[in-house]
Amino acid sequence: MHFMVPAIVALLFIAPAICVADIKRHKTVPETFWGQWGLVDQPCSQDNRLALVITGTSYTHPDARCAIDWVGETAGRAGPIYSAHMRCLAGEGAQPSTANLILMSRDGEEVALGGDFQSLRSYRRCPAGPQPTPAAEE
């Protein structure tokens, strides 16, 4: 009985640590995702208006421009899962809104992106145009 009380107290301290997800917080999107991305089933072109552009601190798509506030990294079965937390403007004079973007690397040239896991779509890196560089991010 005397050993039971310390064991229960120890369990109370250990159990919450087991239940907490391990999320690493980053200031920028990993370089793996930097560049211009087009849907896998659509070829990239020089004037690809449907392309997404990701840099360390921004995300641009045809409907909005977003500033990335921070990025969370969580371990996933097939590799890290990133979630970018952003402030977006949908047009001139529009009020900023908050948004999240899930980023999952499938390989060096293909990623899955979406606002939530149900809306993930596959994108392929577009070869045209210069890629963002770390020096341009500062």
mmCIF file of C-alpha atoms in Angstrom, residues 5-50:
data_model
loop_
_atom_site.group_PDB
_atom_site.id
_atom_site.type_symbol
_atom_site.label_atom_id
_atom_site.label_comp_id
_atom_site.label_asym_id
_atom_site.label_seq_id
_atom_site.Cartn_x
_atom_site.Cartn_y
_atom_site.Cartn_z
ATOM 1 C CA VAL A 5 0.619 6.161 -3.450
ATOM 2 C CA PRO A 6 3.989 7.201 -4.987
ATOM 3 C CA ALA A 7 3.194 5.161 -8.096
ATOM 4 C CA ILE A 8 -0.149 6.927 -8.533
ATOM 5 C CA VAL A 9 1.445 10.352 -8.002
ATOM 6 C CA ALA A 10 4.147 9.543 -10.563
ATOM 7 C CA LEU A 11 1.503 8.399 -13.047
ATOM 8 C CA LEU A 12 -0.386 11.689 -12.627
ATOM 9 C CA PHE A 13 2.734 13.600 -13.660
ATOM 10 C CA ILE A 14 3.636 11.315 -16.568
ATOM 11 C CA ALA A 15 0.183 10.859 -18.150
ATOM 12 C CA PRO A 16 -0.322 14.486 -19.316
ATOM 13 C CA ALA A 17 3.079 14.444 -21.044
ATOM 14 C CA ILE A 18 2.078 11.341 -22.997
ATOM 15 C CA CYS A 19 -1.150 12.955 -24.228
ATOM 16 C CA VAL A 20 0.408 16.202 -25.500
ATOM 17 C CA ALA A 21 1.252 16.327 -29.215
ATOM 18 C CA ASP A 22 4.806 17.329 -30.028
ATOM 19 C CA ILE A 23 4.579 20.427 -32.247
ATOM 20 C CA LYS A 24 7.705 22.308 -33.262
ATOM 21 C CA ARG A 25 7.146 25.957 -34.104
ATOM 22 C CA HIS A 26 9.105 27.611 -36.948
ATOM 23 C CA LYS A 27 9.262 31.206 -38.215
ATOM 24 C CA THR A 28 9.331 30.198 -41.893
ATOM 25 C CA VAL A 29 8.194 27.481 -44.276
ATOM 26 C CA PRO A 30 10.940 24.882 -44.905
ATOM 27 C CA GLU A 31 12.913 25.441 -48.123
ATOM 28 C CA THR A 32 11.592 22.141 -49.513
ATOM 29 C CA PHE A 33 8.302 23.932 -50.241
ATOM 30 C CA TRP A 34 9.707 27.169 -51.710
ATOM 31 C CA GLY A 35 8.900 27.787 -55.354
ATOM 32 C CA GLN A 36 6.045 27.846 -57.833
ATOM 33 C CA TRP A 37 3.602 24.916 -57.780
ATOM 34 C CA GLY A 38 0.926 23.807 -60.243
ATOM 35 C CA LEU A 39 -1.705 21.099 -59.960
ATOM 36 C CA VAL A 40 -0.318 17.681 -60.899
ATOM 37 C CA ASP A 41 -2.855 17.196 -63.701
ATOM 38 C CA GLN A 42 -2.185 20.634 -65.275
ATOM 39 C CA PRO A 43 1.086 21.532 -67.006
ATOM 40 C CA CYS A 44 3.004 24.564 -65.763
ATOM 41 C CA SER A 45 3.426 27.484 -68.171
ATOM 42 C CA GLN A 46 5.208 30.856 -68.112
ATOM 43 C CA ASP A 47 1.958 32.729 -67.384
ATOM 44 C CA ASN A 48 0.464 30.094 -65.086
ATOM 45 C CA ARG A 49 -2.184 32.139 -63.307
ATOM 46 C CA LEU A 50 -3.362 29.082 -61.401
#
